[in-house]
mmCIF file of C-alpha atoms in Angstrom:
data_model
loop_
_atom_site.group_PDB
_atom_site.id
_atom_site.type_symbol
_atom_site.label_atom_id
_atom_site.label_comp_id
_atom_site.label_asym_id
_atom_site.label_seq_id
_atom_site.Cartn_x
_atom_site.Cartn_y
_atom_site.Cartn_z
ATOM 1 C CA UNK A 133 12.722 -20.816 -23.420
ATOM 2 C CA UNK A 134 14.657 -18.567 -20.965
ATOM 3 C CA UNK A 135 13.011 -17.174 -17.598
ATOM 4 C CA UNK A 136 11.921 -13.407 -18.897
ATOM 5 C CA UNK A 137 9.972 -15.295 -20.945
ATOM 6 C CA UNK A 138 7.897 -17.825 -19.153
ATOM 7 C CA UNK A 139 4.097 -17.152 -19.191
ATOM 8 C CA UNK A 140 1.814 -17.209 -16.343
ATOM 9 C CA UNK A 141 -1.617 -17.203 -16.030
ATOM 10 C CA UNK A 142 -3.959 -15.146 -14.472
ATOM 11 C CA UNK A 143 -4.778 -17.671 -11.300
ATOM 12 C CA UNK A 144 -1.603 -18.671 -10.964
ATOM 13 C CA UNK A 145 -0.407 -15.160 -10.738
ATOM 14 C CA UNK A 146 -3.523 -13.863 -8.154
ATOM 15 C CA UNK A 147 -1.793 -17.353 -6.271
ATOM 16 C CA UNK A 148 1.377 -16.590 -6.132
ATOM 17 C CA UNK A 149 0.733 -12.649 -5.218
ATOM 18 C CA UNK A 150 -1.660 -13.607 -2.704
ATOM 19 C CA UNK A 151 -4.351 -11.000 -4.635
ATOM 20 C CA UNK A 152 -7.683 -12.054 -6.736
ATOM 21 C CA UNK A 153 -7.984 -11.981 -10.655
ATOM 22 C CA UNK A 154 -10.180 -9.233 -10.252
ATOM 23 C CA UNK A 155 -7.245 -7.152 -9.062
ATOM 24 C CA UNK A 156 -5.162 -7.864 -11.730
ATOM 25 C CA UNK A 157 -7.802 -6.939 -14.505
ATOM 26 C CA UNK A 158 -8.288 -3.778 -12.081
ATOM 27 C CA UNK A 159 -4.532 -2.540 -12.791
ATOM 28 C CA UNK A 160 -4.807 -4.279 -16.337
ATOM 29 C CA UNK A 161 -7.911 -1.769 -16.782
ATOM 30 C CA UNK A 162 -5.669 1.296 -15.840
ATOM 31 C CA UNK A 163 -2.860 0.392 -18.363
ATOM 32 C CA UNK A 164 -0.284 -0.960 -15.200
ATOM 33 C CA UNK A 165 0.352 -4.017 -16.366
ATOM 34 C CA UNK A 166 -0.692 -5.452 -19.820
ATOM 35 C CA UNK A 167 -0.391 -8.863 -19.908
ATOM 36 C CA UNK A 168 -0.232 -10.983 -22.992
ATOM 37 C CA UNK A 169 -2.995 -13.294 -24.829
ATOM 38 C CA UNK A 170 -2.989 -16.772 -25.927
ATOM 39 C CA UNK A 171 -6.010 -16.943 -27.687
ATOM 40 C CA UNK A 172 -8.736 -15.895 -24.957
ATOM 41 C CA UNK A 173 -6.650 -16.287 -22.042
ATOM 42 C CA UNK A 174 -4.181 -14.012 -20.044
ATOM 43 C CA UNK A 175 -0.370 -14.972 -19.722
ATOM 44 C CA UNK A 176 1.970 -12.791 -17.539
ATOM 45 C CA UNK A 177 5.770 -12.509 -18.047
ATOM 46 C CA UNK A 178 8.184 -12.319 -15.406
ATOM 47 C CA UNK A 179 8.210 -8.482 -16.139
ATOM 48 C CA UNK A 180 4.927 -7.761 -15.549
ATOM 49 C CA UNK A 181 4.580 -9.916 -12.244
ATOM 50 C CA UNK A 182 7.250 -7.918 -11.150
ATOM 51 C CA UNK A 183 5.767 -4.544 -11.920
ATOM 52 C CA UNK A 184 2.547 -6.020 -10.489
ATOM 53 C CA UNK A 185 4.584 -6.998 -6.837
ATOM 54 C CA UNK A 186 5.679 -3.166 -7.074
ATOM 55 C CA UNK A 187 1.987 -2.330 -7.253
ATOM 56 C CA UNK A 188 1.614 -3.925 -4.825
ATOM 57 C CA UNK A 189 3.950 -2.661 -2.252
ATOM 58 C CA UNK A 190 3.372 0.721 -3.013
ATOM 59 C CA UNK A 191 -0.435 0.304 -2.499
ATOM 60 C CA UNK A 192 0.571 -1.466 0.956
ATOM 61 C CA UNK A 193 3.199 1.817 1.766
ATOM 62 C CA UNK A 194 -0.014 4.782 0.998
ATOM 63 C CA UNK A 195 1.105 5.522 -2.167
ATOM 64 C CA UNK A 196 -1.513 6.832 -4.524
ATOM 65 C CA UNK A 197 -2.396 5.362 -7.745
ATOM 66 C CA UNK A 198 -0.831 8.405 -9.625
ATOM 67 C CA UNK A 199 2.597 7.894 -7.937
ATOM 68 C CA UNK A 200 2.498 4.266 -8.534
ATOM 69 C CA UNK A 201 1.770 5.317 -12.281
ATOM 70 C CA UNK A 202 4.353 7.480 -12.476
ATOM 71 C CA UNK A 203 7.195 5.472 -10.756
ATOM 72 C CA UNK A 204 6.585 2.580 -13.573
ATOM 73 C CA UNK A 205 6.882 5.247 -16.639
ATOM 74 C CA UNK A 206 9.941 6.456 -14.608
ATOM 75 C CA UNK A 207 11.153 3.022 -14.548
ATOM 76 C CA UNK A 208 10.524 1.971 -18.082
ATOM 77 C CA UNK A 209 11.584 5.588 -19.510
ATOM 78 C CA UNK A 210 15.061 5.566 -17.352
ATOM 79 C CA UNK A 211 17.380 2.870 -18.387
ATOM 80 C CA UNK A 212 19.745 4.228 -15.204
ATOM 81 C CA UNK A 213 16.408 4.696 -13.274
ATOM 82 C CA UNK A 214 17.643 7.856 -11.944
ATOM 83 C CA UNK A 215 14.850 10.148 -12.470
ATOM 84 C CA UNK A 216 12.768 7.007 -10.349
ATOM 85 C CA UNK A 217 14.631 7.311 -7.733
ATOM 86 C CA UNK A 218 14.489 10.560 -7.209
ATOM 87 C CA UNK A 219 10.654 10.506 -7.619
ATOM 88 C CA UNK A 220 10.463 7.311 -5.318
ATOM 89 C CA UNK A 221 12.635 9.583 -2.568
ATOM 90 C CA UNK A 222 10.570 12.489 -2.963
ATOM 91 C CA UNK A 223 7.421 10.384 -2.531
ATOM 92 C CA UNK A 224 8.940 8.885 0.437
ATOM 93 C CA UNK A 225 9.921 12.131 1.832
ATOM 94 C CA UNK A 226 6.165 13.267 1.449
ATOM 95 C CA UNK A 227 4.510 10.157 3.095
ATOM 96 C CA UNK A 228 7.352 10.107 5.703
ATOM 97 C CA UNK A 229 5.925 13.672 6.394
ATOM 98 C CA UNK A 230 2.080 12.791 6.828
ATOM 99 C CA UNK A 231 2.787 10.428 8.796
ATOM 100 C CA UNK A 232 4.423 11.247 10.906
ATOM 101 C CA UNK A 233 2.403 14.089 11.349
ATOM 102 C CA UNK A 234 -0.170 11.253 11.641
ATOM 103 C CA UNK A 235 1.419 9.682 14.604
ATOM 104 C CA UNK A 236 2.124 13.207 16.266
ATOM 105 C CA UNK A 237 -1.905 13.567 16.191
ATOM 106 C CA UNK A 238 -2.358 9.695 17.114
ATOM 107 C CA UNK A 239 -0.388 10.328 20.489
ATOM 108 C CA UNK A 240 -1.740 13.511 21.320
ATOM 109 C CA UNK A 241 -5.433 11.898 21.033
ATOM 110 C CA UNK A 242 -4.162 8.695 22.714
ATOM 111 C CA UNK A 243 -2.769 10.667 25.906
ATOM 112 C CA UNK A 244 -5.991 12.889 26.113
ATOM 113 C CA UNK A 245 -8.183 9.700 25.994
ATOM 114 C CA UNK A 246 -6.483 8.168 28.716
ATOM 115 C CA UNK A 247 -6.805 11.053 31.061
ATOM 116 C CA UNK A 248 -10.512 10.472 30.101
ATOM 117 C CA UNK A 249 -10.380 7.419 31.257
ATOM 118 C CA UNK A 250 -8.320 7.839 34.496
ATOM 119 C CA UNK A 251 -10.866 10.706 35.434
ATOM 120 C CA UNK A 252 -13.683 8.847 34.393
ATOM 121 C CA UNK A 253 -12.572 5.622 36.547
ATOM 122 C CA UNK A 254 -11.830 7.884 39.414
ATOM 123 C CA UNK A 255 -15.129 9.184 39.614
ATOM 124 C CA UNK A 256 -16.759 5.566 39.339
ATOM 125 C CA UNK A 257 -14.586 4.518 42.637
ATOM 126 C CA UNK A 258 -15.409 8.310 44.200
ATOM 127 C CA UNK A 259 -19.261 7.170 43.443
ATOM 128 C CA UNK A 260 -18.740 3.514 45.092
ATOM 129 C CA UNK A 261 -16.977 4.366 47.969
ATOM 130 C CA UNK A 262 -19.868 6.854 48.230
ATOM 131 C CA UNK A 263 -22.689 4.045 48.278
ATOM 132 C CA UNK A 264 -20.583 1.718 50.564
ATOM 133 C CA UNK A 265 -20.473 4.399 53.433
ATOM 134 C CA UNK A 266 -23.832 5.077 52.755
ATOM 135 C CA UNK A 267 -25.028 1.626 53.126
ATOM 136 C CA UNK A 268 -26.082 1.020 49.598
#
């Protein structure tokens, strides 16, 4: 039997993808991956572990369900994968975008908290030099 098609099951899979079974009948449930069936029991090929690692790291990059969804019909529709690419870029683009916009909002609440702080700390030692010279 050659590698694409090797079979896999379910615990072995969640095992290897460091991920629960649960999560793999989650994107079985919304038609990501289909895995086959011997008998009862669910067998993965090499194909769809791979589509599930993509899952995967687009969950772990932001990406949204629906972009994930449509990146694997690119992939499978587009022998060249072209039209994925340009998808994938475009998607990139966009979360490049937020977060940036994320981290321009992050620094701007980072340096107003630490002026909060510094003013905050300077009026604690105002308030104990204060008692010192007061004799308290």
């Amino acid at each position: 039997m050659d590698g694409r098609h090797e079979l896999t099951g379910i615990n072995a899979v969640a095992r290897m993808l460091d991920i629960t079974p649960r999560t793999l009948r989650f994107y079985e449930d919304r038609g990501l991956i289909t895995p086959g069936r011997v008998g009862t029991i669910r067998v993965y090929t090499k194909r769809e572990i791979a589509r599930m690692q993509l899952i995967l790291r687009g969950k772990r990059l932001g990406f949204t369900l629906a972009d994930i969804t449509e990146f694997l019909d690119l992939y499978d529709a587009d022998p060249q994968h072209v039209e994925q690419m340009r998808a994938l870029a475009e998607r990139c683009r966009e979360r490049i975008d937020r977060l940036d916009a994320q981290r321009e909002a992050i620094a701007e609440t980072l340096g107003e908290l630490a002026k909060i702080e510094a003013q905050a700390l300077e009026r604690i030692a105002g308030a104990t030099r204060k008692s010192k010279r007061s004799g308290g």
